[in-house]
Amino acid sequence: MLVKVYGSAVFGVEATTITVEVNVDTGIGYHLVGLPDIAVKESSFRIAAALKNVGRSLPGKKITINMAPADLRKEGSAYDLTFAMGILMASGQIKATNIGDFIIMGELSLDGSLQPIKGALPIAIKAKEEGFKGFILPKQNVKEAAIVSGIDVYGIENIDEIIRFFDKGEPLEKTIIDTRKEFYHELENPEHDFADVKGQESIKRCMEIAAAGGHNIILIGPPGSGKTMLAKRLPSILPPMTLHEALETTKIHSVVGRVKENVGLMAHRPFRSPHHTISDVALVGGGAYPQPGEISLSHNGVLFLDELPEFKRSVLEVMRQPLEDREVTISRAKFTVTYPSSFMLVASMNPSPSGYFNDPGSPMTSSPSEMQRYMGKISGPLLDRIDIHIEVTPVPFEKLSEDRRGESSKEIRKRVTTARQKQTERFAENEKVHYNAQMSVKQIREHCALDASSMNLLKIAMERLNLSARAYDRILKVSRTIADLEGEKDIKGAHISEAIQYRSLDREGWLG
């Protein structure tokens, strides 16, 4: 008897429906075709044990399973449940006339219970598009899939539940989620808050400007000055994600199985902090069978690179194109995958190999050649893409010990969101530009016009501080954001002078 059951495969961040054809005939053997990987091939052992432990059996006949389309590679153990239901139907152990209305996915344990799968959200989206009535999957992934309205989602804990559902008509519990209610509840409770940070008022101001204009930022300071603590709190002051952004972000994390168990939509912006030993492929994505890298996992959020000069130069260089294009394309002989990667880059570094450059109280110093070699690890083109450089100094004891709490992330975020709304209106006609950091040279000339006194101030500063040519456009972009935060239509001298402070690495004595 021949039976067709439906599963799904994920390529990039999109799913493709897989038709699983199961044929049981006279003879002996278990034949699996359709380009399965080793994890898929091993399914027969898991299915045999699971069926035996729920009072069923693998028929002692010739079982042929085809996964169509046969030229697409199938990966992972999520097809166990699909195969098991096809085998039970084809061998006449159960009757399920409506099984073709459902996408069925799940990894089986030997006792018949189910393990979570990857990519539940893109699978649910595709199932709805193709007109399937329902999606049956492990209970651990059910909230993730139930985000998609218009399709019935059933979470099960054991294969016995789905057997009774099809064979005896016993109902399964449908999962319904009020996506908007859950999303907005999560928004109000950030994990990290700027109120926890003592002192560092100037750095908080700098972070607010970076968040308001979407500017990449680098923090330079000795160990223990609070660089990492400040960076971790940046997502809490970024404008709240829209439902569209949240869905897009959850989709990427779903593909790699990084959505927390029993969590539906990701409401908080992601914060990724890879170790400096990371490889090129792990950062941008790829591999023999491509997966999203850290820059895609930080899409719509923050990518934090701690101790920037310790990263391999090749790793930093592969980021240049994604930083510019806001997406990364991975090409293979048979297919091409594009992952979105629109993130804010936050980097931190010590000012010297010892960490205590220009600190008179430290006995550790670095020679000019050591300094040159250390700073030379960061290329000019990468620094070119970082708008704000700020020096972080250690917090004095008086500030650390005081009881007064700082301004909360919620209050800062209100100002940031207002500034972003102005930018959205400003760039409404341009699909590729959403905030000040993305402005082209032409747009800078249009939206960052200076009066004579402001232009003169900028000229004097560039001459006296020996600021590089690359600093000119960056200062104009940042001053535009400061003006937006102040609610000013035109850029004034005060905005220019504040923006000039945020170009530490362009000054003579930092980079030769």
PDB file of C-alpha atoms in Angstrom, residues 245-403:
ATOM      1  CA  GLU A 245      10.868  42.828  12.764  1.00  0.00           C
ATOM      2  CA  ALA A 246      10.046  40.422  15.600  1.00  0.00           C
ATOM      3  CA  LEU A 247       8.733  37.829  13.145  1.00  0.00           C
ATOM      4  CA  GLU A 248      11.822  38.226  10.923  1.00  0.00           C
ATOM      5  CA  THR A 249      14.181  37.878  13.919  1.00  0.00           C
ATOM      6  CA  THR A 250      12.337  34.873  15.381  1.00  0.00           C
ATOM      7  CA  LYS A 251      12.460  33.172  11.975  1.00  0.00           C
ATOM      8  CA  ILE A 252      16.284  33.350  11.827  1.00  0.00           C
ATOM      9  CA  HIS A 253      16.676  32.066  15.398  1.00  0.00           C
ATOM     10  CA  SER A 254      14.133  29.321  14.704  1.00  0.00           C
ATOM     11  CA  VAL A 255      16.205  28.001  11.773  1.00  0.00           C
ATOM     12  CA  VAL A 256      19.193  27.349  14.063  1.00  0.00           C
ATOM     13  CA  GLY A 257      17.057  26.133  16.979  1.00  0.00           C
ATOM     14  CA  ARG A 258      17.911  29.102  19.227  1.00  0.00           C
ATOM     15  CA  VAL A 259      14.369  30.124  20.214  1.00  0.00           C
ATOM     16  CA  LYS A 260      13.929  29.391  23.923  1.00  0.00           C
ATOM     17  CA  GLU A 261      11.589  26.548  24.795  1.00  0.00           C
ATOM     18  CA  ASN A 262       7.947  27.573  25.223  1.00  0.00           C
ATOM     19  CA  VAL A 263       8.673  31.068  23.889  1.00  0.00           C
ATOM     20  CA  GLY A 264       6.650  32.400  20.968  1.00  0.00           C
ATOM     21  CA  LEU A 265       7.676  35.664  19.352  1.00  0.00           C
ATOM     22  CA  MET A 266      11.023  37.238  20.283  1.00  0.00           C
ATOM     23  CA  ALA A 267      10.082  40.673  21.639  1.00  0.00           C
ATOM     24  CA  HIS A 268      13.546  41.847  22.725  1.00  0.00           C
ATOM     25  CA  ARG A 269      16.188  42.840  20.220  1.00  0.00           C
ATOM     26  CA  PRO A 270      18.941  40.194  20.038  1.00  0.00           C
ATOM     27  CA  PHE A 271      22.333  40.825  21.620  1.00  0.00           C
ATOM     28  CA  ARG A 272      25.144  38.599  20.325  1.00  0.00           C
ATOM     29  CA  SER A 273      28.635  38.617  21.780  1.00  0.00           C
ATOM     30  CA  PRO A 274      30.900  36.085  19.999  1.00  0.00           C
ATOM     31  CA  HIS A 275      34.323  35.197  21.428  1.00  0.00           C
ATOM     32  CA  HIS A 276      37.387  36.606  19.646  1.00  0.00           C
ATOM     33  CA  THR A 277      38.434  33.090  18.515  1.00  0.00           C
ATOM     34  CA  ILE A 278      35.387  32.918  16.191  1.00  0.00           C
ATOM     35  CA  SER A 279      35.969  31.798  12.582  1.00  0.00           C
ATOM     36  CA  ASP A 280      34.935  33.682   9.429  1.00  0.00           C
ATOM     37  CA  VAL A 281      32.163  31.165   8.663  1.00  0.00           C
ATOM     38  CA  ALA A 282      30.738  31.252  12.206  1.00  0.00           C
ATOM     39  CA  LEU A 283      30.526  35.047  12.028  1.00  0.00           C
ATOM     40  CA  VAL A 284      28.980  35.581   8.572  1.00  0.00           C
ATOM     41  CA  GLY A 285      27.296  32.189   8.136  1.00  0.00           C
ATOM     42  CA  GLY A 286      27.923  29.375   5.684  1.00  0.00           C
ATOM     43  CA  GLY A 287      29.286  25.861   5.971  1.00  0.00           C
ATOM     44  CA  ALA A 288      28.784  22.915   3.627  1.00  0.00           C
ATOM     45  CA  TYR A 289      25.037  23.185   4.325  1.00  0.00           C
ATOM     46  CA  PRO A 290      24.678  26.918   5.086  1.00  0.00           C
ATOM     47  CA  GLN A 291      23.459  28.155   8.431  1.00  0.00           C
ATOM     48  CA  PRO A 292      23.054  31.774   9.606  1.00  0.00           C
ATOM     49  CA  GLY A 293      26.118  33.231  11.350  1.00  0.00           C
ATOM     50  CA  GLU A 294      26.402  35.621  14.291  1.00  0.00           C
ATOM     51  CA  ILE A 295      25.776  38.699  12.140  1.00  0.00           C
ATOM     52  CA  SER A 296      22.409  37.279  11.025  1.00  0.00           C
ATOM     53  CA  LEU A 297      21.511  36.136  14.551  1.00  0.00           C
ATOM     54  CA  SER A 298      22.022  39.771  15.617  1.00  0.00           C
ATOM     55  CA  HIS A 299      19.676  41.024  12.825  1.00  0.00           C
ATOM     56  CA  ASN A 300      17.518  43.911  14.161  1.00  0.00           C
ATOM     57  CA  GLY A 301      19.694  43.957  17.285  1.00  0.00           C
ATOM     58  CA  VAL A 302      23.271  44.419  18.476  1.00  0.00           C
ATOM     59  CA  LEU A 303      26.502  42.594  17.607  1.00  0.00           C
ATOM     60  CA  PHE A 304      29.067  43.185  20.355  1.00  0.00           C
ATOM     61  CA  LEU A 305      32.727  42.466  19.583  1.00  0.00           C
ATOM     62  CA  ASP A 306      34.648  42.608  22.862  1.00  0.00           C
ATOM     63  CA  GLU A 307      38.413  43.234  22.596  1.00  0.00           C
ATOM     64  CA  LEU A 308      38.229  44.102  18.887  1.00  0.00           C
ATOM     65  CA  PRO A 309      42.003  43.943  18.122  1.00  0.00           C
ATOM     66  CA  GLU A 310      42.092  40.335  19.403  1.00  0.00           C
ATOM     67  CA  PHE A 311      39.819  39.144  16.569  1.00  0.00           C
ATOM     68  CA  LYS A 312      41.585  37.703  13.519  1.00  0.00           C
ATOM     69  CA  ARG A 313      41.941  40.374  10.840  1.00  0.00           C
ATOM     70  CA  SER A 314      40.302  38.115   8.214  1.00  0.00           C
ATOM     71  CA  VAL A 315      37.231  37.752  10.470  1.00  0.00           C
ATOM     72  CA  LEU A 316      36.861  41.517  10.786  1.00  0.00           C
ATOM     73  CA  GLU A 317      37.339  42.071   7.049  1.00  0.00           C
ATOM     74  CA  VAL A 318      34.464  39.732   6.047  1.00  0.00           C
ATOM     75  CA  MET A 319      32.113  42.010   8.002  1.00  0.00           C
ATOM     76  CA  ARG A 320      32.744  44.996   5.766  1.00  0.00           C
ATOM     77  CA  GLN A 321      30.288  44.066   3.003  1.00  0.00           C
ATOM     78  CA  PRO A 322      27.412  42.936   5.320  1.00  0.00           C
ATOM     79  CA  LEU A 323      27.797  46.179   7.316  1.00  0.00           C
ATOM     80  CA  GLU A 324      27.255  48.109   4.092  1.00  0.00           C
ATOM     81  CA  ASP A 325      24.582  45.957   2.384  1.00  0.00           C
ATOM     82  CA  ARG A 326      22.655  44.871   5.515  1.00  0.00           C
ATOM     83  CA  GLU A 327      22.517  41.299   4.170  1.00  0.00           C
ATOM     84  CA  VAL A 328      24.936  38.463   3.463  1.00  0.00           C
ATOM     85  CA  THR A 329      24.752  36.141   0.467  1.00  0.00           C
ATOM     86  CA  ILE A 330      26.282  32.663   0.657  1.00  0.00           C
ATOM     87  CA  SER A 331      26.789  30.965  -2.702  1.00  0.00           C
ATOM     88  CA  ARG A 332      27.258  27.264  -3.365  1.00  0.00           C
ATOM     89  CA  ALA A 333      27.394  25.351  -6.650  1.00  0.00           C
ATOM     90  CA  LYS A 334      23.753  24.232  -6.449  1.00  0.00           C
ATOM     91  CA  PHE A 335      22.089  27.096  -4.590  1.00  0.00           C
ATOM     92  CA  THR A 336      22.446  30.597  -3.151  1.00  0.00           C
ATOM     93  CA  VAL A 337      21.146  31.649   0.261  1.00  0.00           C
ATOM     94  CA  THR A 338      20.696  35.244   1.454  1.00  0.00           C
ATOM     95  CA  TYR A 339      20.418  35.994   5.164  1.00  0.00           C
ATOM     96  CA  PRO A 340      19.433  39.441   6.463  1.00  0.00           C
ATOM     97  CA  SER A 341      22.052  41.128   8.681  1.00  0.00           C
ATOM     98  CA  SER A 342      20.910  44.622   9.631  1.00  0.00           C
ATOM     99  CA  PHE A 343      22.575  45.109  13.006  1.00  0.00           C
ATOM    100  CA  MET A 344      24.275  47.756  15.127  1.00  0.00           C
ATOM    101  CA  LEU A 345      27.960  47.046  15.653  1.00  0.00           C
ATOM    102  CA  VAL A 346      29.270  47.789  19.138  1.00  0.00           C
ATOM    103  CA  ALA A 347      32.978  47.132  19.637  1.00  0.00           C
ATOM    104  CA  SER A 348      35.198  47.568  22.669  1.00  0.00           C
ATOM    105  CA  MET A 349      38.952  47.585  23.059  1.00  0.00           C
ATOM    106  CA  ASN A 350      41.711  48.380  25.517  1.00  0.00           C
ATOM    107  CA  PRO A 351      43.693  51.473  24.504  1.00  0.00           C
ATOM    108  CA  SER A 352      46.948  49.462  24.413  1.00  0.00           C
ATOM    109  CA  PRO A 353      48.178  45.843  24.766  1.00  0.00           C
ATOM    110  CA  SER A 354      48.648  46.358  28.535  1.00  0.00           C
ATOM    111  CA  GLY A 355      45.254  48.051  28.772  1.00  0.00           C
ATOM    112  CA  TYR A 356      46.544  51.139  30.588  1.00  0.00           C
ATOM    113  CA  PHE A 357      47.686  53.560  27.879  1.00  0.00           C
ATOM    114  CA  ASN A 358      48.050  57.148  29.184  1.00  0.00           C
ATOM    115  CA  ASP A 359      47.289  56.013  32.765  1.00  0.00           C
ATOM    116  CA  PRO A 360      49.915  57.654  35.040  1.00  0.00           C
ATOM    117  CA  GLY A 361      48.942  55.403  37.960  1.00  0.00           C
ATOM    118  CA  SER A 362      49.816  52.185  36.128  1.00  0.00           C
ATOM    119  CA  PRO A 363      53.308  50.681  36.067  1.00  0.00           C
ATOM    120  CA  MET A 364      52.499  48.815  32.827  1.00  0.00           C
ATOM    121  CA  THR A 365      53.319  50.716  29.645  1.00  0.00           C
ATOM    122  CA  SER A 366      53.597  49.796  25.978  1.00  0.00           C
ATOM    123  CA  SER A 367      56.284  50.873  23.524  1.00  0.00           C
ATOM    124  CA  PRO A 368      55.298  52.905  20.423  1.00  0.00           C
ATOM    125  CA  SER A 369      55.984  49.885  18.185  1.00  0.00           C
ATOM    126  CA  GLU A 370      53.729  47.648  20.341  1.00  0.00           C
ATOM    127  CA  MET A 371      51.012  50.286  20.219  1.00  0.00           C
ATOM    128  CA  GLN A 372      51.330  50.597  16.425  1.00  0.00           C
ATOM    129  CA  ARG A 373      51.113  46.821  15.960  1.00  0.00           C
ATOM    130  CA  TYR A 374      48.118  46.556  18.323  1.00  0.00           C
ATOM    131  CA  MET A 375      46.121  49.346  16.687  1.00  0.00           C
ATOM    132  CA  GLY A 376      47.141  48.185  13.208  1.00  0.00           C
ATOM    133  CA  LYS A 377      44.988  45.062  13.632  1.00  0.00           C
ATOM    134  CA  ILE A 378      41.924  47.205  12.962  1.00  0.00           C
ATOM    135  CA  SER A 379      41.793  48.234   9.324  1.00  0.00           C
ATOM    136  CA  GLY A 380      40.880  51.719   8.116  1.00  0.00           C
ATOM    137  CA  PRO A 381      37.920  50.495   6.006  1.00  0.00           C
ATOM    138  CA  LEU A 382      36.364  48.825   9.091  1.00  0.00           C
ATOM    139  CA  LEU A 383      36.883  51.932  11.234  1.00  0.00           C
ATOM    140  CA  ASP A 384      35.343  53.852   8.347  1.00  0.00           C
ATOM    141  CA  ARG A 385      32.062  52.109   9.119  1.00  0.00           C
ATOM    142  CA  ILE A 386      32.145  53.063  12.830  1.00  0.00           C
ATOM    143  CA  ASP A 387      30.662  56.529  13.400  1.00  0.00           C
ATOM    144  CA  ILE A 388      31.319  57.011  17.106  1.00  0.00           C
ATOM    145  CA  HIS A 389      34.576  56.464  19.045  1.00  0.00           C
ATOM    146  CA  ILE A 390      34.372  57.170  22.775  1.00  0.00           C
ATOM    147  CA  GLU A 391      36.881  56.807  25.598  1.00  0.00           C
ATOM    148  CA  VAL A 392      35.548  55.115  28.750  1.00  0.00           C
ATOM    149  CA  THR A 393      37.243  55.977  32.053  1.00  0.00           C
ATOM    150  CA  PRO A 394      36.962  53.924  35.285  1.00  0.00           C
ATOM    151  CA  VAL A 395      34.158  54.946  37.666  1.00  0.00           C
ATOM    152  CA  PRO A 396      35.418  56.611  40.882  1.00  0.00           C
ATOM    153  CA  PHE A 397      34.517  55.041  44.253  1.00  0.00           C
ATOM    154  CA  GLU A 398      32.194  57.930  45.206  1.00  0.00           C
ATOM    155  CA  LYS A 399      29.976  57.192  42.196  1.00  0.00           C
ATOM    156  CA  LEU A 400      30.032  53.412  42.728  1.00  0.00           C
ATOM    157  CA  SER A 401      28.983  53.676  46.366  1.00  0.00           C
ATOM    158  CA  GLU A 402      26.124  56.185  46.007  1.00  0.00           C
ATOM    159  CA  ASP A 403      22.539  54.933  46.293  1.00  0.00           C
TER     160      ASP A 403
END
